[in-house]
Tab-separated table of C-alpha atoms and ligand atoms in Angstrom:
chain	number	residue	atom	x	y	z
A	1410	MET	CA	58.164	-166.373	-27.932
A	1411	VAL	CA	55.262	-168.988	-29.127
A	1412	ALA	CA	57.137	-171.055	-31.994
A	1413	LEU	CA	55.535	-171.569	-35.130
A	1414	PRO	CA	54.555	-174.751	-35.984
A	1415	PRO	CA	56.697	-176.593	-38.690
A	1416	VAL	CA	55.012	-175.987	-42.077
A	1417	ALA	CA	54.215	-179.943	-43.159
A	1418	THR	CA	55.655	-181.526	-45.982
A	1419	PRO	CA	53.572	-180.933	-49.018
A	1420	PRO	CA	51.997	-183.675	-50.859
A	1421	LEU	CA	54.198	-185.403	-53.940
A	1422	HIS	CA	52.250	-183.910	-56.517
A	1423	LEU	CA	52.864	-180.513	-55.032
A	1424	ALA	CA	56.209	-180.987	-54.788
A	1425	ARG	CA	57.832	-180.753	-58.113
A	1426	THR	CA	59.912	-178.364	-58.668
A	1427	ALA	CA	62.867	-177.407	-56.575
A	1428	PRO	CA	63.448	-173.640	-56.833
A	1429	GLU	CA	66.916	-174.182	-58.596
A	1430	HIS	CA	64.069	-175.068	-61.335
A	1431	CYS	CA	62.295	-171.930	-61.483
A	1432	PRO	CA	62.930	-170.365	-64.908
A	1433	VAL	CA	63.925	-166.770	-64.119
A	1434	LEU	CA	66.066	-165.028	-66.125
A	1435	GLU	CA	68.981	-162.923	-64.760
A	1436	ARG	CA	68.824	-159.909	-65.437
A	1437	ASP	CA	71.557	-157.339	-64.719
A	1438	ARG	CA	70.240	-153.990	-62.136
A	1439	ALA	CA	70.077	-152.039	-65.548
A	1440	GLU	CA	67.154	-154.495	-66.262
A	1441	GLN	CA	65.527	-154.635	-62.991
A	1442	SER	CA	65.518	-150.850	-62.203
A	1443	GLN	CA	64.068	-150.871	-66.026
A	1444	LEU	CA	61.285	-153.619	-65.511
A	1445	ARG	CA	60.277	-151.805	-62.098
A	1446	ARG	CA	59.983	-148.758	-63.639
A	1447	LEU	CA	57.689	-150.562	-67.115
A	1448	LEU	CA	56.640	-153.762	-65.893
A	1449	PRO	CA	56.844	-154.470	-62.218
A	1450	GLU	CA	53.875	-156.947	-62.476
A	1451	LEU	CA	56.048	-159.577	-63.865
A	1452	LEU	CA	59.229	-158.748	-61.178
A	1453	GLU	CA	56.476	-160.013	-58.880
A	1454	LEU	CA	55.051	-162.661	-60.422
A	1455	GLU	CA	58.948	-164.294	-60.576
A	1456	ARG	CA	59.077	-163.533	-57.097
A	1457	LEU	CA	55.584	-165.371	-56.340
A	1458	MET	CA	57.256	-168.373	-58.535
A	1459	HIS	CA	60.557	-168.046	-56.176
A	1460	ARG	CA	58.264	-167.943	-53.048
A	1461	GLY	CA	56.225	-170.810	-54.538
A	1462	ALA	CA	58.784	-172.898	-55.763
A	1463	GLU	CA	57.970	-175.799	-53.674
A	1464	ARG	CA	54.505	-176.591	-54.674
A	1465	MET	CA	53.934	-174.804	-58.556
A	1466	VAL	CA	55.604	-176.172	-62.257
A	1467	CYS	CA	56.596	-172.866	-63.331
A	1468	ARG	CA	57.454	-172.636	-67.356
A	1469	SER	CA	58.072	-169.732	-69.646
A	1470	GLU	CA	56.233	-170.469	-72.631
A	1471	ALA	CA	57.612	-167.958	-74.979
A	1472	ALA	CA	59.335	-164.774	-74.850
A	1473	VAL	CA	58.572	-161.758	-76.317
A	1474	ALA	CA	61.653	-159.277	-77.170
A	1475	VAL	CA	61.570	-155.272	-76.260
A	1476	ASP	CA	64.384	-152.763	-76.220
A	1477	ASP	CA	66.777	-154.677	-75.128
A	1478	LEU	CA	65.100	-156.896	-72.734
A	1479	GLN	CA	63.180	-160.369	-73.122
A	1480	LEU	CA	60.100	-160.656	-71.507
A	1481	PRO	CA	58.564	-163.933	-70.829
A	1482	ILE	CA	55.151	-165.358	-71.131
A	1483	TYR	CA	55.228	-167.419	-67.753
A	1484	SER	CA	52.787	-169.951	-66.944
A	1485	VAL	CA	52.205	-171.532	-62.914
A	1486	ALA	CA	50.798	-174.626	-62.319
A	1487	LEU	CA	49.803	-175.786	-58.696
A	1488	GLY	CA	47.692	-178.676	-57.587
A	1489	ASN	CA	46.950	-181.935	-58.796
A	1490	PRO	CA	47.382	-182.243	-62.655
A	1491	ASN	CA	46.444	-186.044	-62.687
A	1492	ARG	CA	44.017	-185.983	-66.262
A	1493	GLU	CA	41.078	-187.440	-64.167
A	1494	CYS	CA	41.197	-184.291	-62.124
A	1495	PRO	CA	39.168	-181.401	-63.604
A	1496	ALA	CA	41.880	-178.097	-64.486
A	1497	ILE	CA	40.840	-174.361	-64.240
A	1498	LEU	CA	43.268	-171.725	-65.963
A	1499	LEU	CA	43.292	-167.878	-64.857
A	1500	THR	CA	44.333	-165.430	-67.754
A	1501	GLY	CA	45.096	-161.607	-67.516
A	1502	GLY	CA	47.269	-159.329	-69.515
A	1503	VAL	CA	45.726	-160.011	-72.684
A	1504	HIS	CA	45.183	-156.194	-73.349
A	1505	GLY	CA	48.958	-154.930	-71.909
A	1506	VAL	CA	47.062	-151.430	-70.967
A	1507	GLU	CA	44.195	-153.526	-68.638
A	1508	ARG	CA	46.875	-154.520	-65.645
A	1509	ILE	CA	44.531	-154.574	-63.134
A	1510	GLY	CA	43.699	-157.871	-64.368
A	1511	THR	CA	46.853	-159.034	-63.951
A	1512	GLN	CA	47.330	-157.377	-60.527
A	1513	VAL	CA	43.967	-159.344	-59.212
A	1514	ILE	CA	45.628	-162.529	-60.285
A	1515	LEU	CA	48.878	-162.257	-58.794
A	1516	GLY	CA	47.353	-161.327	-55.829
A	1517	PHE	CA	45.283	-164.479	-55.853
A	1518	LEU	CA	48.188	-166.486	-56.786
A	1519	HIS	CA	50.083	-164.918	-53.886
A	1520	SER	CA	47.681	-165.905	-51.698
A	1521	LEU	CA	47.691	-169.168	-52.742
A	1522	VAL	CA	51.214	-169.821	-52.050
A	1523	GLU	CA	50.965	-167.977	-48.472
A	1524	ARG	CA	48.042	-170.490	-47.518
A	1525	LEU	CA	49.419	-173.533	-49.186
A	1526	THR	CA	51.804	-173.352	-46.319
A	1527	TRP	CA	49.466	-173.364	-43.433
A	1528	ASP	CA	45.934	-174.392	-45.066
A	1529	ALA	CA	44.537	-178.205	-44.774
A	1530	SER	CA	41.604	-177.193	-46.481
A	1531	LEU	CA	43.564	-175.830	-49.796
A	1532	THR	CA	45.769	-178.423	-49.350
A	1533	ARG	CA	43.003	-180.978	-50.096
A	1534	LEU	CA	40.767	-178.770	-52.678
A	1535	LEU	CA	44.768	-179.387	-54.523
A	1536	ASP	CA	44.460	-182.557	-54.518
A	1537	GLU	CA	41.520	-182.583	-56.429
A	1538	LEU	CA	42.018	-179.891	-58.532
A	1539	TYR	CA	44.468	-178.604	-61.123
A	1540	VAL	CA	45.089	-174.641	-61.145
A	1541	VAL	CA	46.925	-172.950	-63.841
A	1542	MET	CA	47.504	-169.428	-64.022
A	1543	VAL	CA	49.431	-167.418	-67.030
A	1544	PRO	CA	48.916	-163.746	-65.720
A	1545	ILE	CA	50.768	-161.763	-68.431
A	1546	VAL	CA	50.251	-162.808	-71.762
A	1547	ASN	CA	51.222	-159.862	-73.775
A	1548	PRO	CA	54.218	-158.862	-71.721
A	1549	GLY	CA	55.371	-156.442	-74.410
A	1550	GLY	CA	52.178	-154.500	-75.036
A	1551	MET	CA	52.227	-154.442	-70.683
A	1552	TYR	CA	55.274	-153.033	-71.165
A	1553	HIS	CA	54.440	-150.162	-73.275
A	1554	ASN	CA	51.044	-149.895	-71.683
A	1555	TRP	CA	49.193	-150.595	-75.251
A	1556	ARG	CA	46.662	-152.845	-75.722
A	1557	ALA	CA	47.813	-154.379	-78.374
A	1558	ASN	CA	50.996	-156.703	-78.481
A	1559	PRO	CA	54.425	-155.472	-79.375
A	1560	ASN	CA	53.775	-156.170	-83.320
A	1561	GLY	CA	50.657	-153.738	-82.786
A	1562	VAL	CA	48.216	-156.929	-83.540
A	1563	ASP	CA	45.171	-157.060	-80.928
A	1564	LEU	CA	45.163	-160.248	-79.471
A	1565	ASN	CA	41.742	-161.200	-78.774
A	1566	ARG	CA	41.375	-159.728	-82.658
A	1567	ASN	CA	43.711	-162.143	-83.512
A	1568	ALA	CA	42.097	-165.917	-83.582
A	1569	PRO	CA	41.231	-167.055	-87.622
A	1570	VAL	CA	37.760	-166.993	-86.519
A	1571	ASP	CA	34.855	-164.304	-88.349
A	1572	VAL	CA	32.035	-162.569	-87.185
A	1573	ASP	CA	28.983	-164.561	-88.380
A	1574	CYS	CA	26.472	-162.560	-89.276
A	1575	ASP	CA	23.406	-164.124	-89.018
A	1576	VAL	CA	20.832	-162.443	-86.329
A	1577	GLY	CA	20.578	-159.183	-84.330
A	1578	ARG	CA	24.037	-157.861	-83.373
A	1579	SER	CA	26.263	-155.674	-85.465
A	1580	THR	CA	30.293	-155.170	-85.336
A	1581	PRO	CA	31.240	-152.519	-83.974
A	1582	LEU	CA	33.164	-150.650	-87.995
A	1583	ILE	CA	36.792	-150.670	-86.361
A	1584	GLY	CA	36.191	-152.236	-82.170
A	1585	GLY	CA	34.885	-155.487	-83.731
A	1586	GLY	CA	38.625	-155.920	-85.178
A	1587	GLN	CA	40.543	-154.434	-88.684
A	1588	ARG	CA	42.760	-155.713	-91.062
A	1589	PHE	CA	43.438	-151.545	-92.257
A	1590	SER	CA	46.107	-150.627	-90.424
A	1591	ARG	CA	48.659	-151.859	-86.871
A	1592	TYR	CA	48.849	-148.099	-86.346
A	1593	LEU	CA	45.115	-148.529	-85.675
A	1594	PRO	CA	43.687	-150.459	-82.426
A	1595	TRP	CA	41.698	-153.116	-82.536
A	1596	TYR	CA	44.230	-154.398	-85.162
A	1597	ARG	CA	43.760	-158.319	-86.421
A	1598	GLY	CA	46.886	-159.052	-88.122
A	1599	LYS	CA	47.387	-160.000	-91.818
A	1600	ALA	CA	44.829	-162.592	-93.387
A	1601	GLY	CA	45.571	-166.136	-93.175
A	1602	LYS	CA	48.942	-165.279	-90.831
A	1603	GLU	CA	49.330	-167.371	-87.882
A	1604	MET	CA	48.403	-166.148	-84.794
A	1605	GLU	CA	50.918	-164.122	-82.376
A	1606	VAL	CA	53.582	-165.794	-80.723
A	1607	GLU	CA	51.430	-164.612	-76.942
A	1608	ALA	CA	48.197	-166.161	-78.987
A	1609	GLN	CA	50.250	-169.393	-79.478
A	1610	ALA	CA	51.741	-169.770	-76.155
A	1611	LEU	CA	48.306	-169.071	-75.028
A	1612	GLU	CA	46.868	-172.602	-77.220
A	1613	LYS	CA	49.650	-174.088	-76.434
A	1614	VAL	CA	49.169	-174.481	-72.413
A	1615	VAL	CA	45.178	-174.279	-73.233
A	1616	LEU	CA	45.673	-177.881	-75.352
A	1617	ARG	CA	48.838	-179.295	-72.928
A	1618	GLU	CA	47.343	-178.464	-69.457
A	1619	LEU	CA	43.325	-178.884	-69.957
A	1620	THR	CA	42.857	-181.896	-72.228
A	1621	PRO	CA	41.634	-184.383	-71.443
A	1622	ARG	CA	40.040	-183.600	-68.763
A	1623	PRO	CA	36.754	-184.654	-67.165
A	1624	ALA	CA	35.857	-180.736	-67.119
A	1625	SER	CA	37.843	-177.412	-67.813
A	1626	LEU	CA	37.198	-173.823	-66.895
A	1627	VAL	CA	39.054	-170.618	-67.916
A	1628	LEU	CA	38.861	-167.051	-65.861
A	1629	ASP	CA	40.047	-164.786	-68.433
A	1630	LEU	CA	40.468	-160.846	-66.789
A	1631	HIS	CA	40.262	-157.782	-69.073
A	1632	SER	CA	39.066	-154.267	-67.945
A	1633	GLY	CA	37.080	-151.473	-69.810
A	1634	PHE	CA	33.726	-151.860	-70.692
A	1635	GLY	CA	30.757	-150.780	-68.999
A	1636	PHE	CA	30.253	-149.023	-65.882
A	1637	ARG	CA	29.263	-153.088	-63.732
A	1638	ASP	CA	31.762	-156.260	-63.646
A	1639	ARG	CA	30.240	-158.579	-66.102
A	1640	LEU	CA	31.103	-162.056	-66.777
A	1641	TRP	CA	31.148	-162.780	-70.489
A	1642	PHE	CA	30.606	-166.435	-72.014
A	1643	PRO	CA	31.261	-167.056	-76.174
A	1644	TYR	CA	30.744	-166.683	-78.556
A	1645	ALA	CA	31.261	-163.740	-79.277
A	1646	TYR	CA	31.629	-163.714	-83.018
A	1647	ARG	CA	28.057	-165.144	-83.933
A	1648	ARG	CA	24.706	-164.707	-81.890
A	1649	ARG	CA	23.618	-167.739	-82.066
A	1650	PRO	CA	23.876	-169.227	-78.456
A	1651	ILE	CA	26.843	-172.137	-77.761
A	1652	SER	CA	25.932	-175.815	-77.648
A	1653	THR	CA	27.259	-175.413	-73.633
A	1654	LEU	CA	24.050	-172.793	-72.899
A	1655	ALA	CA	23.070	-175.044	-70.042
A	1656	GLU	CA	26.529	-175.428	-68.137
A	1657	TYR	CA	27.053	-171.635	-68.384
A	1658	MET	CA	23.089	-171.495	-67.261
A	1659	SER	CA	24.163	-173.868	-64.081
A	1660	LEU	CA	27.280	-172.665	-62.915
A	1661	LYS	CA	25.435	-168.691	-63.044
A	1662	LEU	CA	22.537	-169.667	-61.062
A	1663	LEU	CA	25.235	-171.809	-58.650
A	1664	TRP	CA	27.240	-168.708	-58.046
A	1665	GLU	CA	24.252	-166.567	-57.759
A	1666	ARG	CA	22.264	-168.992	-54.985
A	1667	SER	CA	26.016	-169.129	-53.687
A	1668	TYR	CA	26.318	-165.019	-53.094
A	1669	PRO	CA	23.454	-163.891	-53.526
A	1670	SER	CA	24.866	-160.128	-52.600
A	1671	GLN	CA	27.554	-160.356	-55.173
A	1672	ALA	CA	26.443	-158.074	-58.505
A	1673	TYR	CA	28.482	-159.812	-61.273
A	1674	GLN	CA	26.259	-158.967	-64.476
A	1675	PHE	CA	26.313	-162.681	-65.929
A	1676	GLU	CA	25.915	-162.998	-69.887
A	1677	PRO	CA	26.937	-163.682	-73.049
A	1678	GLN	CA	29.304	-161.611	-74.602
A	1679	SER	CA	27.142	-161.086	-77.725
A	1680	GLN	CA	24.423	-159.201	-75.301
A	1681	HIS	CA	26.563	-156.304	-76.489
A	1682	TYR	CA	28.394	-156.962	-79.811
A	1683	LEU	CA	30.054	-159.465	-82.080
A	1684	THR	CA	33.848	-159.093	-82.686
A	1685	HIS	CA	36.278	-160.876	-85.217
A	1686	GLY	CA	39.148	-163.446	-84.402
A	1687	ASP	CA	38.476	-163.827	-80.399
A	1688	LEU	CA	40.617	-166.120	-78.754
A	1689	TRP	CA	38.162	-168.182	-76.666
A	1690	ASP	CA	35.902	-168.700	-79.712
A	1691	PHE	CA	39.126	-170.121	-80.990
A	1692	LEU	CA	39.627	-172.185	-78.651
A	1693	CYS	CA	35.436	-173.138	-77.911
A	1694	ILE	CA	35.644	-174.291	-81.679
A	1695	GLU	CA	38.866	-176.433	-80.974
A	1696	MET	CA	38.204	-177.608	-78.126
A	1697	GLN	CA	34.994	-179.237	-78.475
A	1698	TYR	CA	35.082	-180.281	-82.047
A	1699	ASP	CA	38.963	-181.634	-82.095
A	1700	TYR	CA	39.452	-182.992	-78.428
A	1701	LYS	CA	36.042	-183.416	-77.539
A	1702	GLN	CA	36.412	-181.411	-74.105
A	1703	LEU	CA	34.415	-179.997	-71.814
A	1704	PHE	CA	35.369	-176.790	-72.236
A	1705	LEU	CA	34.305	-173.319	-70.596
A	1706	PRO	CA	35.828	-169.868	-70.604
A	1707	LEU	CA	34.264	-166.738	-68.914
A	1708	THR	CA	35.918	-163.877	-68.968
A	1709	LEU	CA	35.733	-161.068	-66.365
A	1710	GLU	CA	35.004	-157.933	-67.599
A	1711	LEU	CA	36.013	-155.020	-65.204
A	1712	GLY	CA	33.105	-151.930	-65.514
A	1713	SER	CA	36.693	-149.545	-65.661
A	1714	TRP	CA	33.684	-146.477	-66.493
A	1715	ASN	CA	33.275	-145.972	-63.113
A	1716	TRP	CA	36.447	-145.375	-62.171
A	1717	VAL	CA	36.603	-142.611	-64.828
A	1718	ARG	CA	33.327	-141.824	-63.542
A	1719	LYS	CA	34.642	-141.097	-59.989
A	1720	ARG	CA	37.424	-139.344	-61.208
A	1721	PRO	CA	36.709	-137.479	-64.920
A	1722	GLN	CA	41.024	-136.633	-65.152
A	1723	GLN	CA	42.069	-139.826	-65.584
A	1724	MET	CA	39.930	-139.957	-68.820
A	1725	PHE	CA	43.312	-137.912	-70.314
A	1726	SER	CA	45.917	-140.769	-69.512
A	1727	ARG	CA	45.484	-144.113	-71.729
A	1728	LEU	CA	45.560	-146.287	-68.433
A	1729	GLY	CA	43.205	-144.450	-66.732
A	1730	LEU	CA	40.616	-145.844	-69.135
A	1731	PHE	CA	41.136	-149.534	-67.938
A	1732	HIS	CA	42.936	-149.195	-64.144
A	1733	PRO	CA	41.774	-147.787	-61.160
A	1734	MET	CA	44.381	-144.810	-60.926
A	1735	VAL	CA	43.271	-144.158	-57.072
A	1736	PRO	CA	45.397	-146.200	-55.004
A	1737	HIS	CA	42.100	-147.209	-52.478
A	1738	ARG	CA	40.078	-147.867	-55.679
A	1739	GLN	CA	42.728	-150.131	-57.125
A	1740	GLN	CA	42.777	-152.099	-53.666
A	1741	ARG	CA	39.239	-152.665	-54.042
A	1742	ALA	CA	39.493	-154.011	-56.983
A	1743	LEU	CA	42.431	-156.307	-56.137
A	1744	ARG	CA	39.952	-157.186	-53.081
A	1745	ASP	CA	36.772	-157.532	-54.998
A	1746	HIS	CA	37.882	-160.184	-56.959
A	1747	GLN	CA	39.310	-163.333	-54.640
A	1748	LEU	CA	35.730	-164.537	-53.749
A	1749	LEU	CA	34.307	-164.872	-57.482
A	1750	LEU	CA	38.485	-166.979	-58.271
A	1751	HIS	CA	38.028	-168.768	-54.644
A	1752	PHE	CA	34.274	-169.806	-55.943
A	1753	MET	CA	36.319	-170.944	-59.497
A	1754	LEU	CA	38.201	-173.229	-58.058
A	1755	LYS	CA	35.700	-175.239	-55.596
A	1756	ALA	CA	33.099	-174.920	-58.932
A	1757	THR	CA	35.917	-176.599	-60.962
A	1758	SER	CA	36.946	-178.815	-58.116
A	1759	SER	CA	32.970	-180.026	-57.890
A	1760	TYR	CA	31.846	-180.064	-60.943
A	1761	SER	CA	29.788	-182.921	-61.263
A	1762	ALA	CA	27.750	-180.889	-58.360
A	1763	TRP	CA	26.184	-178.883	-60.466
A	1764	LEU	CA	26.624	-179.934	-64.185
A	1765	PRO	CA	23.243	-180.531	-65.945
A	1766	ASP	CA	22.256	-183.991	-65.975
A	1767	SER	CA	20.389	-185.271	-68.923
A	1768	LYS	CA	17.246	-184.346	-66.499
A	1769	SER	CA	17.533	-181.086	-66.036
A	1770	ARG	CA	19.456	-179.836	-69.837
A	1771	ASP	CA	16.553	-178.904	-71.158
A	1772	SER	CA	15.193	-176.935	-68.893
A	1773	LEU	CA	18.532	-175.056	-68.136
A	1774	HIS	CA	18.619	-174.606	-72.151
A	1775	GLN	CA	15.242	-173.423	-72.055
A	1776	ALA	CA	15.877	-170.547	-69.084
A	1777	ALA	CA	18.875	-169.412	-70.889
A	1778	LEU	CA	17.184	-169.049	-73.833
A	1779	ASN	CA	14.281	-167.280	-72.594
A	1780	LEU	CA	17.109	-165.057	-69.871
A	1781	TRP	CA	19.593	-164.080	-72.690
A	1782	TYR	CA	17.834	-164.874	-75.688
A	1783	GLN	CA	14.067	-163.774	-76.093
A	1784	ASP	CA	15.783	-161.863	-80.312
A	1785	LEU	CA	15.974	-165.424	-81.460
A	1786	LEU	CA	12.841	-166.738	-79.859
B	1913	ZN	ZN1	40.633	-156.289	-72.109
């Protein structure tokens, strides 16, 4: 039998968490089986945290109580935490019913954990890059198969940002965020109250891990809008363009030049509708004005209506509107976005090669206005 070569010892910055320090909760058999039935994604994340413990730092950022269970909101970080390195954050499960986004991130984390045992090129990439993931932002919502968190609050309508009714787009009457009742969808929470614990946990991770850095990118995975897969950039609260429009244009061109056969629709969210309380709007404003940080969040919105078109009966299941219910479609969704996630890591690590300089900035900004903001010109 051919012996496999020994696994290389990871560089120091990749080997900081001993497996016994992995903050995974002890659970009895009944709790394990409850989670296997209602929140298997959490068990898979904990398995990966154990498997990759020598190369990752894992934290429980907060916990949410549901039934008799404590559901942690985990973050995992790998790569070089040095503040001179750029960072990328991958998040999923902000809306509990959109499980596929969490599953795509877990598939990607699985691939990183396994490849770090043999892939020298990945180890070199992580020498220059810091990667953070919060794969299940809303574990209580996912446990219940709800969009909102257990308090009935939609975490992406909960931030203290109101729609600026400037020009062009309208806000959907309820879908843009409402304060009438927690029993209706898209509930923002009470006015003047601090953000929900899950949103606060995400803010804590962003401020702790992504500042100060030469560049910080985010990919937040969702599903539930349209027939196409879309990459949305802020703002959601106003139609007027963001100040980093040239940077987004440059990233779009980089992606499309590198992978011309890919078909994501890259655009500002405000192209479609405006919403109150968007988490990334809030964090963009905070990072830009309070921390002077170059911060480029993107939302990957998987076009789930295609799954419904191919299998109309899943329209009658709450999960079916957001999730590929047929196993081969689920597998395809898990495969289809891995290239984008790898690209995001590489683009973040090579940020200086594509971020606009003073010469190209104006022309990129103008090209972006022509492409996405004709209604404002
Ligand atoms: Zn969503």
